[in-house]
Amino acid sequence: MNGDVGFFRKLPSALPGLALIIVTMVVIRFWVEPWMTSAVVFGTKGWLVKVTHLNYILLGIICGMLYRNVLFGGRMPDVLSDGFKLSRLMIKTGIILLGSLYTFNAIVQLGSMAIFLIGGFVVLTIILVLWLGTAFGLDRSMIGVMANALSICGVSAAVATSPAVEAKASHVAYAIATILGFGIVTMFISPFIGHALGLTDLQYGAWIGTGILNSGQVLAAALAFNPNVAPGTAVSVAEIWNIMRVISIPFAVFAVTVWYWSGKTEEAEGGKRKGLGTLLVEKFPVFVIGFLVMVFLTSMGAFGDVGLKNGPPASETIKMMRVWMTWIFGFGLVGLGGYIDIKELKQAGGAPLKLGLIVGVTKYVLALLVVFAIKDYLVAI
Amino acid sequence: MAKTGSETIGAAGEKGKMTLFKDDRAEDIGAIILSVIVVAIIIILTMK
């Protein structure tokens, strides 16, 4: 448990960075957002919100990016860096709490169409990456990591796959830089595309829950489209689609591992093989279990009424949970912005970047077209 | 293989880690514990 002891020992050093994150979000939500809503620009009241669709989520990420890349010259000062390292803890905590938006009954209603679509995109993306990566002459370990990074939820999948395909740290870093670079672009343009096309929360959530690669960026893009947290909103739809994609990690790791080892030459036979069972136990993101427990408790009525359409209004506990969620996500996404280093993204040059862009764009556009094609079959939960 | 440790961007060592925890698993468990604390506080605050 050295790591846990290390965490508590490091916690005091995280306070300055945490304070900056909290102050940033408080200023954005109490002063910047209200000002943007009432400010008259180009003769229109609230132009900044109506036209740019900037909200506390996007502003938080932008502030984090500005801190790192402009104010501090590309590197977080040591005094602040430990605080920003809490950002993923907050995002994961928020996603667990997000389980209070769903009931198992509602998830079942999501329907076979959604499950088929999510599974289909995962399988087809893996096949496309394996084929293109081989055609581009990439290292097999690199291809394996990219296959799962691009097909599921980006970073977690890349890390989970790496030991199974004997990937070097540089392969993982390269894959992560590629998917995060692509994800940053999609995170910012998706809300504009969604509003321009007049997508509903359901259509938009289904699209980005399928088409955007990284879980944190799915969350950001959903909240940027509609900052409300409630059943049926973009974040509610996108996250359940994304969580279902995350749950497919063990199956995708299994498939890519089989592909990797089946192509190994005989000289590698004596190499150290990774036990698949051990691998899955070690790498499965267990916070997803926390999310499922939250869904179970909500389904059992532990927190009162959820506030589904045509049902009784949400309980006070559920209402307060949603307010806290928006703050927790806000803090986490300021921190996420602080990790976007423009210089590091340049690491993703060359063939892996080409592979990532081809597959990423294909998936992003195809997901939008498919969501349009099946919009009548999408089920709001 | 160098231990990747976490969702690292461009570096595999302690400096590049995106978490205060020793790895992703510890962070996941930390998130679950934090969620329990948050839920407990909210339940207490909304108790009648």
Coordinates of C-alpha atoms in Angstrom, one line a residue:
Chain A
M1 CA 0.0 0.0 0.0
N2 CA 3.0 2.3 -0.5
G3 CA 1.2 4.1 -3.2
D4 CA -1.7 5.0 -0.9
V5 CA 0.7 6.2 1.8
G6 CA 2.5 8.2 -1.0
F7 CA -0.8 9.7 -2.0
F8 CA -1.6 11.0 1.5
R9 CA 2.0 12.3 1.9
K10 CA 1.7 14.2 -1.4
L11 CA -1.7 15.6 -0.6
P12 CA -0.5 18.8 1.1
S13 CA 1.7 19.6 -1.9
A14 CA -1.4 19.4 -4.0
L15 CA -3.2 22.2 -2.2
P16 CA -1.8 25.2 -4.2
G17 CA -2.8 23.6 -7.6
L18 CA -6.1 22.5 -6.2
A19 CA -6.8 26.0 -4.9
L20 CA -6.0 27.5 -8.3
I21 CA -8.4 25.0 -10.0
I22 CA -11.2 25.8 -7.5
V23 CA -10.7 29.5 -7.7
T24 CA -10.7 29.3 -11.5
M25 CA -14.0 27.4 -11.6
V26 CA -15.6 29.7 -8.9
V27 CA -14.7 32.8 -10.9
I28 CA -16.0 31.2 -14.2
R29 CA -19.3 30.1 -12.7
F30 CA -20.1 33.1 -10.5
W31 CA -18.7 36.0 -12.6
V32 CA -17.6 35.1 -16.1
E33 CA -20.7 33.0 -17.2
P34 CA -23.2 35.5 -15.8
W35 CA -21.3 38.3 -17.5
M36 CA -21.3 36.4 -20.8
T37 CA -25.0 35.8 -20.6
S38 CA -25.8 39.5 -20.0
A39 CA -23.1 41.1 -22.1
V40 CA -24.2 42.9 -25.3
V41 CA -21.8 42.0 -28.2
F42 CA -22.5 43.0 -31.8
G43 CA -25.8 44.5 -30.6
T44 CA -27.0 41.1 -29.2
K45 CA -27.4 40.4 -25.6
G46 CA -25.7 37.1 -24.7
W47 CA -24.0 36.8 -28.1
L48 CA -21.0 35.1 -26.5
V49 CA -23.2 32.3 -25.2
K50 CA -25.6 32.0 -28.1
V51 CA -23.1 32.1 -30.9
T52 CA -19.8 30.7 -29.4
H53 CA -21.6 28.3 -27.1
L54 CA -18.9 28.9 -24.5
N55 CA -19.8 27.6 -21.1
Y56 CA -18.1 26.8 -17.8
I57 CA -16.8 23.5 -19.2
L58 CA -15.1 24.9 -22.3
L59 CA -13.9 28.0 -20.3
G60 CA -12.4 25.7 -17.7
I61 CA -10.5 23.7 -20.2
I62 CA -9.3 26.8 -22.0
C63 CA -8.1 28.3 -18.7
G64 CA -6.2 25.2 -17.9
M65 CA -4.6 25.3 -21.3
L66 CA -3.7 29.0 -20.9
Y67 CA -2.1 28.4 -17.5
R68 CA 0.2 25.7 -18.9
N69 CA 1.0 26.9 -22.4
V70 CA 0.9 30.7 -22.0
L71 CA 1.2 31.7 -18.4
F72 CA 3.8 29.1 -17.4
G73 CA 5.5 28.7 -20.7
G74 CA 4.6 25.0 -21.5
R75 CA 5.2 23.4 -18.1
M76 CA 3.2 23.5 -14.9
P77 CA 5.4 24.9 -12.0
D78 CA 6.2 22.2 -9.4
V79 CA 4.2 24.1 -6.8
L80 CA 1.0 23.6 -8.9
S81 CA 1.6 20.3 -10.7
D82 CA 0.5 17.9 -7.8
G83 CA -2.8 19.7 -7.6
F84 CA -3.5 19.3 -11.3
K85 CA -2.7 15.6 -10.9
L86 CA -6.0 15.3 -9.0
S87 CA -8.0 16.2 -12.2
R88 CA -8.6 12.6 -13.3
L89 CA -9.6 11.6 -9.7
M90 CA -12.3 14.3 -10.0
I91 CA -13.4 13.2 -13.4
K92 CA -13.6 9.5 -12.4
T93 CA -15.5 10.5 -9.2
G94 CA -17.9 12.6 -11.3
I95 CA -18.5 9.6 -13.7
I96 CA -19.3 7.3 -10.7
L97 CA -21.8 9.9 -9.4
L98 CA -23.2 10.1 -12.9
G99 CA -24.6 6.6 -12.2
S100 CA -27.3 8.4 -10.3
L101 CA -28.8 9.5 -13.6
Y102 CA -29.6 5.9 -14.7
T103 CA -31.6 2.9 -13.6
F104 CA -31.0 -0.7 -14.9
N105 CA -34.5 -0.6 -16.3
A106 CA -33.7 2.4 -18.4
I107 CA -30.3 1.0 -19.6
V108 CA -32.1 -2.1 -20.8
Q109 CA -34.4 0.2 -22.8
L110 CA -31.3 1.6 -24.5
G111 CA -32.0 -1.2 -26.9
S112 CA -30.3 -3.7 -29.0
M113 CA -29.7 -1.1 -31.7
A114 CA -27.4 0.9 -29.5
I115 CA -25.5 -2.1 -28.2
F116 CA -25.1 -3.4 -31.8
L117 CA -23.9 0.0 -33.0
I118 CA -21.3 0.4 -30.1
G119 CA -20.1 -3.1 -30.6
G120 CA -19.9 -2.7 -34.3
F121 CA -17.9 0.4 -34.1
V122 CA -15.4 -1.2 -31.7
V123 CA -14.9 -4.3 -33.9
L124 CA -14.7 -2.4 -37.2
T125 CA -12.2 0.1 -35.8
I126 CA -10.0 -2.6 -34.5
I127 CA -10.0 -4.3 -38.0
L128 CA -9.4 -1.0 -39.8
V129 CA -6.4 -0.2 -37.5
L130 CA -4.8 -3.7 -37.8
W131 CA -5.2 -3.5 -41.6
L132 CA -3.9 0.1 -42.0
G133 CA -1.2 -0.3 -39.5
T134 CA 0.2 -3.4 -41.2
A135 CA -0.1 -1.6 -44.6
F136 CA 1.9 1.4 -43.2
G137 CA 4.5 -1.0 -41.9
L138 CA 4.2 0.0 -38.2
D139 CA 5.6 -2.1 -35.4
R140 CA 3.1 -4.8 -34.3
S141 CA 3.1 -3.5 -30.7
M142 CA 2.4 0.0 -31.9
I143 CA -0.5 -1.3 -34.0
G144 CA -1.9 -3.3 -31.1
V145 CA -1.9 -0.3 -28.8
M146 CA -3.4 2.0 -31.5
A147 CA -6.1 -0.5 -32.3
N148 CA -7.6 -0.5 -28.8
A149 CA -6.8 3.2 -28.2
L150 CA -8.8 4.2 -31.3
S151 CA -11.6 1.7 -30.9
I152 CA -12.6 2.1 -27.3
C153 CA -11.9 4.9 -24.8
G154 CA -8.4 6.0 -25.8
V155 CA -6.0 6.3 -22.9
S156 CA -7.3 3.6 -20.6
A157 CA -7.5 1.1 -23.5
A158 CA -4.0 2.0 -24.7
V159 CA -2.6 1.4 -21.2
A160 CA -4.6 -1.8 -20.7
T161 CA -3.4 -3.2 -24.0
S162 CA 0.3 -2.3 -23.7
P163 CA 1.5 -5.2 -21.5
A164 CA -0.4 -7.7 -23.6
V165 CA 1.4 -6.7 -26.8
E166 CA 4.8 -6.0 -25.3
A167 CA 4.5 -2.3 -26.1
K168 CA 7.3 0.1 -25.1
A169 CA 6.4 3.2 -23.1
S170 CA 7.1 5.2 -26.2
H171 CA 4.4 3.3 -28.1
V172 CA 1.9 4.1 -25.4
A173 CA 3.0 7.8 -25.2
Y174 CA 2.8 8.1 -29.0
A175 CA -0.7 6.5 -29.1
I176 CA -1.9 8.7 -26.2
A177 CA -0.5 11.9 -27.8
T178 CA -2.2 11.0 -31.1
I179 CA -5.6 10.3 -29.6
L180 CA -5.5 13.2 -27.3
G181 CA -4.5 15.6 -30.1
F182 CA -7.3 14.4 -32.2
G183 CA -9.7 14.4 -29.2
I184 CA -8.9 18.0 -28.4
V185 CA -9.9 19.1 -31.9
T186 CA -13.2 17.1 -31.8
M187 CA -13.9 18.2 -28.2
F188 CA -14.0 21.9 -29.4
I189 CA -15.7 21.5 -32.8
S190 CA -18.3 18.9 -31.9
P191 CA -20.6 21.3 -29.9
F192 CA -20.6 23.7 -32.9
I193 CA -21.3 21.0 -35.4
G194 CA -24.1 19.6 -33.1
H195 CA -25.8 23.0 -32.8
A196 CA -25.3 23.8 -36.5
L197 CA -27.0 20.5 -37.5
G198 CA -29.7 21.0 -34.9
L199 CA -29.0 17.7 -33.2
T200 CA -31.1 16.8 -30.2
D201 CA -29.3 15.8 -26.9
L202 CA -30.1 12.2 -27.7
Q203 CA -28.6 12.3 -31.2
Y204 CA -25.6 14.4 -30.1
G205 CA -24.9 12.2 -27.1
A206 CA -25.0 9.0 -29.2
W207 CA -22.7 10.5 -31.8
I208 CA -20.0 11.7 -29.5
G209 CA -20.3 8.7 -27.2
T210 CA -19.4 6.7 -30.3
G211 CA -17.2 9.0 -32.3
I212 CA -14.9 10.7 -29.8
L213 CA -12.0 8.6 -28.6
N214 CA -11.2 9.6 -25.0
S215 CA -13.6 9.4 -22.1
G216 CA -12.7 12.8 -20.6
Q217 CA -13.2 14.4 -24.0
V218 CA -16.6 12.7 -24.5
L219 CA -17.6 14.2 -21.2
A220 CA -16.3 17.7 -22.0
A221 CA -17.9 17.7 -25.5
A222 CA -21.2 16.6 -24.0
L223 CA -21.3 19.3 -21.3
A224 CA -20.1 21.9 -23.8
F225 CA -23.2 21.1 -25.9
N226 CA -25.5 21.2 -23.0
P227 CA -24.1 22.0 -19.5
N228 CA -27.2 20.5 -17.7
V229 CA -26.9 17.2 -15.9
A230 CA -30.1 15.3 -15.9
P231 CA -31.7 12.2 -17.5
G232 CA -32.0 12.7 -21.2
T233 CA -29.3 15.4 -21.5
A234 CA -26.3 15.1 -23.8
V235 CA -24.0 14.1 -21.0
S236 CA -26.4 11.5 -19.8
V237 CA -26.7 9.9 -23.2
A238 CA -23.0 10.2 -24.2
E239 CA -21.7 8.7 -20.9
I240 CA -23.9 5.6 -21.0
W241 CA -22.8 5.0 -24.6
N242 CA -19.2 5.6 -23.5
I243 CA -19.5 3.4 -20.4
M244 CA -20.8 0.6 -22.6
R245 CA -17.8 1.0 -24.8
V246 CA -15.4 1.0 -21.8
I247 CA -17.0 -2.3 -20.6
S248 CA -15.9 -3.8 -23.9
I249 CA -12.2 -3.3 -22.9
P250 CA -11.6 -6.9 -21.8
F251 CA -13.0 -8.3 -25.0
A252 CA -11.0 -5.9 -27.2
V253 CA -7.8 -6.6 -25.2
F254 CA -8.4 -10.3 -25.7
A255 CA -8.9 -9.9 -29.5
V256 CA -5.9 -7.7 -30.0
T257 CA -3.7 -10.0 -27.8
V258 CA -4.7 -13.0 -29.9
W259 CA -3.9 -11.1 -33.1
Y260 CA -0.5 -10.0 -31.7
W261 CA 0.6 -13.4 -30.5
S262 CA -0.7 -15.3 -33.5
G263 CA 1.6 -13.1 -35.7
K264 CA 4.7 -13.6 -33.6
T265 CA 7.7 -15.4 -35.2
E266 CA 9.0 -18.6 -33.7
E267 CA 11.9 -16.9 -32.2
A268 CA 9.5 -15.0 -29.9
E269 CA 8.0 -18.2 -28.7
G270 CA 10.3 -18.3 -25.8
G271 CA 9.4 -14.8 -24.8
K272 CA 7.4 -14.0 -21.7
R273 CA 3.7 -14.2 -22.4
K274 CA 1.2 -12.3 -20.4
G275 CA -1.6 -14.2 -18.8
L276 CA -4.8 -12.8 -20.2
G277 CA -6.8 -13.4 -17.0
T278 CA -4.2 -11.6 -14.9
L279 CA -3.9 -8.8 -17.5
L280 CA -7.7 -8.1 -17.4
V281 CA -7.8 -8.3 -13.6
E282 CA -4.9 -5.8 -13.4
K283 CA -6.0 -3.4 -16.1
F284 CA -9.8 -3.2 -16.1
P285 CA -10.8 0.3 -14.9
V286 CA -12.5 -0.5 -11.7
F287 CA -14.2 2.9 -11.3
V288 CA -16.6 1.6 -13.9
I289 CA -17.7 -0.9 -11.2
G290 CA -18.3 2.1 -8.9
F291 CA -20.5 3.6 -11.7
L292 CA -22.5 0.3 -11.9
V293 CA -22.9 0.2 -8.1
M294 CA -24.3 3.7 -8.3
V295 CA -26.7 2.7 -11.0
F296 CA -27.8 -0.3 -8.8
L297 CA -28.4 1.9 -5.8
T298 CA -30.3 4.4 -7.9
S299 CA -32.4 1.6 -9.4
M300 CA -33.2 0.3 -5.9
G301 CA -34.4 3.8 -5.0
A302 CA -31.7 4.5 -2.4
F303 CA -31.6 8.2 -3.3
G304 CA -35.3 8.7 -4.0
D305 CA -36.9 9.5 -7.3
V306 CA -34.5 10.1 -10.3
G307 CA -36.8 12.5 -12.1
L308 CA -37.3 10.6 -15.4
K309 CA -39.6 11.9 -18.0
N310 CA -43.3 11.3 -17.2
G311 CA -42.3 10.3 -13.6
P312 CA -42.2 12.0 -10.2
P313 CA -39.7 14.9 -9.9
A314 CA -36.1 14.2 -8.7
S315 CA -35.6 13.9 -4.9
E316 CA -33.6 16.6 -3.1
T317 CA -30.7 14.1 -2.7
I318 CA -30.6 13.5 -6.5
K319 CA -30.9 17.2 -7.2
M320 CA -28.0 18.1 -4.9
M321 CA -25.9 15.2 -6.3
R322 CA -26.3 16.8 -9.8
V323 CA -25.2 20.2 -8.6
W324 CA -22.1 18.7 -6.9
M325 CA -21.4 16.7 -10.1
T326 CA -21.2 19.8 -12.2
W327 CA -18.7 21.3 -9.8
I328 CA -16.6 18.1 -9.6
F329 CA -16.6 17.9 -13.4
G330 CA -15.7 21.6 -13.7
F331 CA -12.7 21.1 -11.3
G332 CA -11.6 18.0 -13.2
L333 CA -11.8 19.6 -16.6
V334 CA -9.7 22.7 -15.6
G335 CA -7.1 20.2 -14.5
L336 CA -7.5 18.3 -17.8
G337 CA -6.8 21.6 -19.7
G338 CA -3.6 22.0 -17.6
Y339 CA -2.4 18.7 -19.1
I340 CA -2.8 19.7 -22.7
D341 CA 0.7 20.6 -23.8
I342 CA 0.9 21.9 -27.3
K343 CA 4.5 20.9 -27.6
E344 CA 3.9 17.3 -26.5
L345 CA 1.2 16.9 -29.2
K346 CA 3.9 17.4 -31.8
Q347 CA 5.3 14.1 -30.7
A348 CA 2.5 12.4 -32.6
G349 CA 4.0 13.0 -36.0
G350 CA 4.6 10.5 -38.7
A351 CA 2.9 7.3 -39.6
P352 CA 1.0 6.6 -36.3
L353 CA -0.4 10.1 -36.5
K354 CA -1.5 9.4 -40.1
L355 CA -3.1 6.2 -39.0
G356 CA -4.8 7.9 -36.0
L357 CA -6.2 10.7 -38.1
I358 CA -7.5 8.4 -40.9
V359 CA -9.2 6.1 -38.4
G360 CA -10.3 8.9 -36.0
V361 CA -11.9 11.0 -38.8
T362 CA -13.5 8.0 -40.4
K363 CA -15.1 6.9 -37.1
Y364 CA -16.1 10.5 -36.2
V365 CA -17.9 11.1 -39.5
L366 CA -19.3 7.6 -39.8
A367 CA -20.8 7.8 -36.3
L368 CA -22.6 11.0 -37.2
L369 CA -24.0 9.5 -40.4
V370 CA -25.1 6.3 -38.6
V371 CA -26.8 8.3 -35.9
F372 CA -28.7 10.3 -38.5
A373 CA -29.6 7.0 -40.3
I374 CA -31.0 5.4 -37.1
K375 CA -32.3 8.5 -35.3
D376 CA -35.8 7.1 -35.2
Y377 CA -34.5 4.0 -33.4
L378 CA -32.5 5.8 -30.7
V379 CA -34.1 5.5 -27.3
A380 CA -33.9 8.3 -24.6
I381 CA -33.2 7.0 -21.1
Chain B
M1 CA 9.2 -2.6 -20.8
A2 CA 9.2 0.6 -18.8
K3 CA 6.3 0.8 -16.4
T4 CA 3.8 3.2 -17.9
G5 CA 2.1 3.6 -14.5
S6 CA -0.7 5.9 -15.6
E7 CA -2.2 8.0 -18.4
T8 CA 1.1 9.6 -19.1
I9 CA 1.6 11.9 -22.0
G10 CA 5.1 11.7 -23.4
A11 CA 6.8 10.4 -20.3
A12 CA 6.7 7.1 -18.4
G13 CA 8.4 8.2 -15.2
E14 CA 7.1 9.8 -12.0
K15 CA 7.4 13.3 -13.5
G16 CA 5.0 12.6 -16.3
K17 CA 2.3 10.8 -14.3
M18 CA -1.1 12.4 -14.5
T19 CA -2.0 11.1 -11.0
L20 CA -0.9 11.4 -7.4
F21 CA -1.7 7.8 -6.9
K22 CA 0.8 5.0 -7.6
D23 CA -1.2 3.8 -10.7
D24 CA -4.6 3.9 -12.4
R25 CA -6.0 1.1 -10.2
A26 CA -5.2 3.0 -7.0
E27 CA -6.7 6.2 -8.5
D28 CA -9.9 4.2 -9.4
I29 CA -10.3 3.0 -5.9
G30 CA -9.6 6.6 -4.6
A31 CA -12.4 7.8 -6.9
I32 CA -14.8 5.2 -5.5
I33 CA -13.9 6.2 -1.9
L34 CA -14.3 9.9 -2.7
S35 CA -17.7 9.1 -4.3
V36 CA -18.8 7.3 -1.1
I37 CA -17.8 10.4 1.0
V38 CA -19.6 12.8 -1.4
V39 CA -22.8 10.7 -1.4
A40 CA -22.7 10.3 2.4
I41 CA -22.3 14.1 2.9
I42 CA -25.2 14.8 0.4
I43 CA -27.4 12.3 2.2
I44 CA -26.7 13.9 5.6
L45 CA -27.3 17.4 4.2
T46 CA -30.6 16.5 2.7
M47 CA -31.9 14.4 5.6
K48 CA -35.1 15.8 7.0

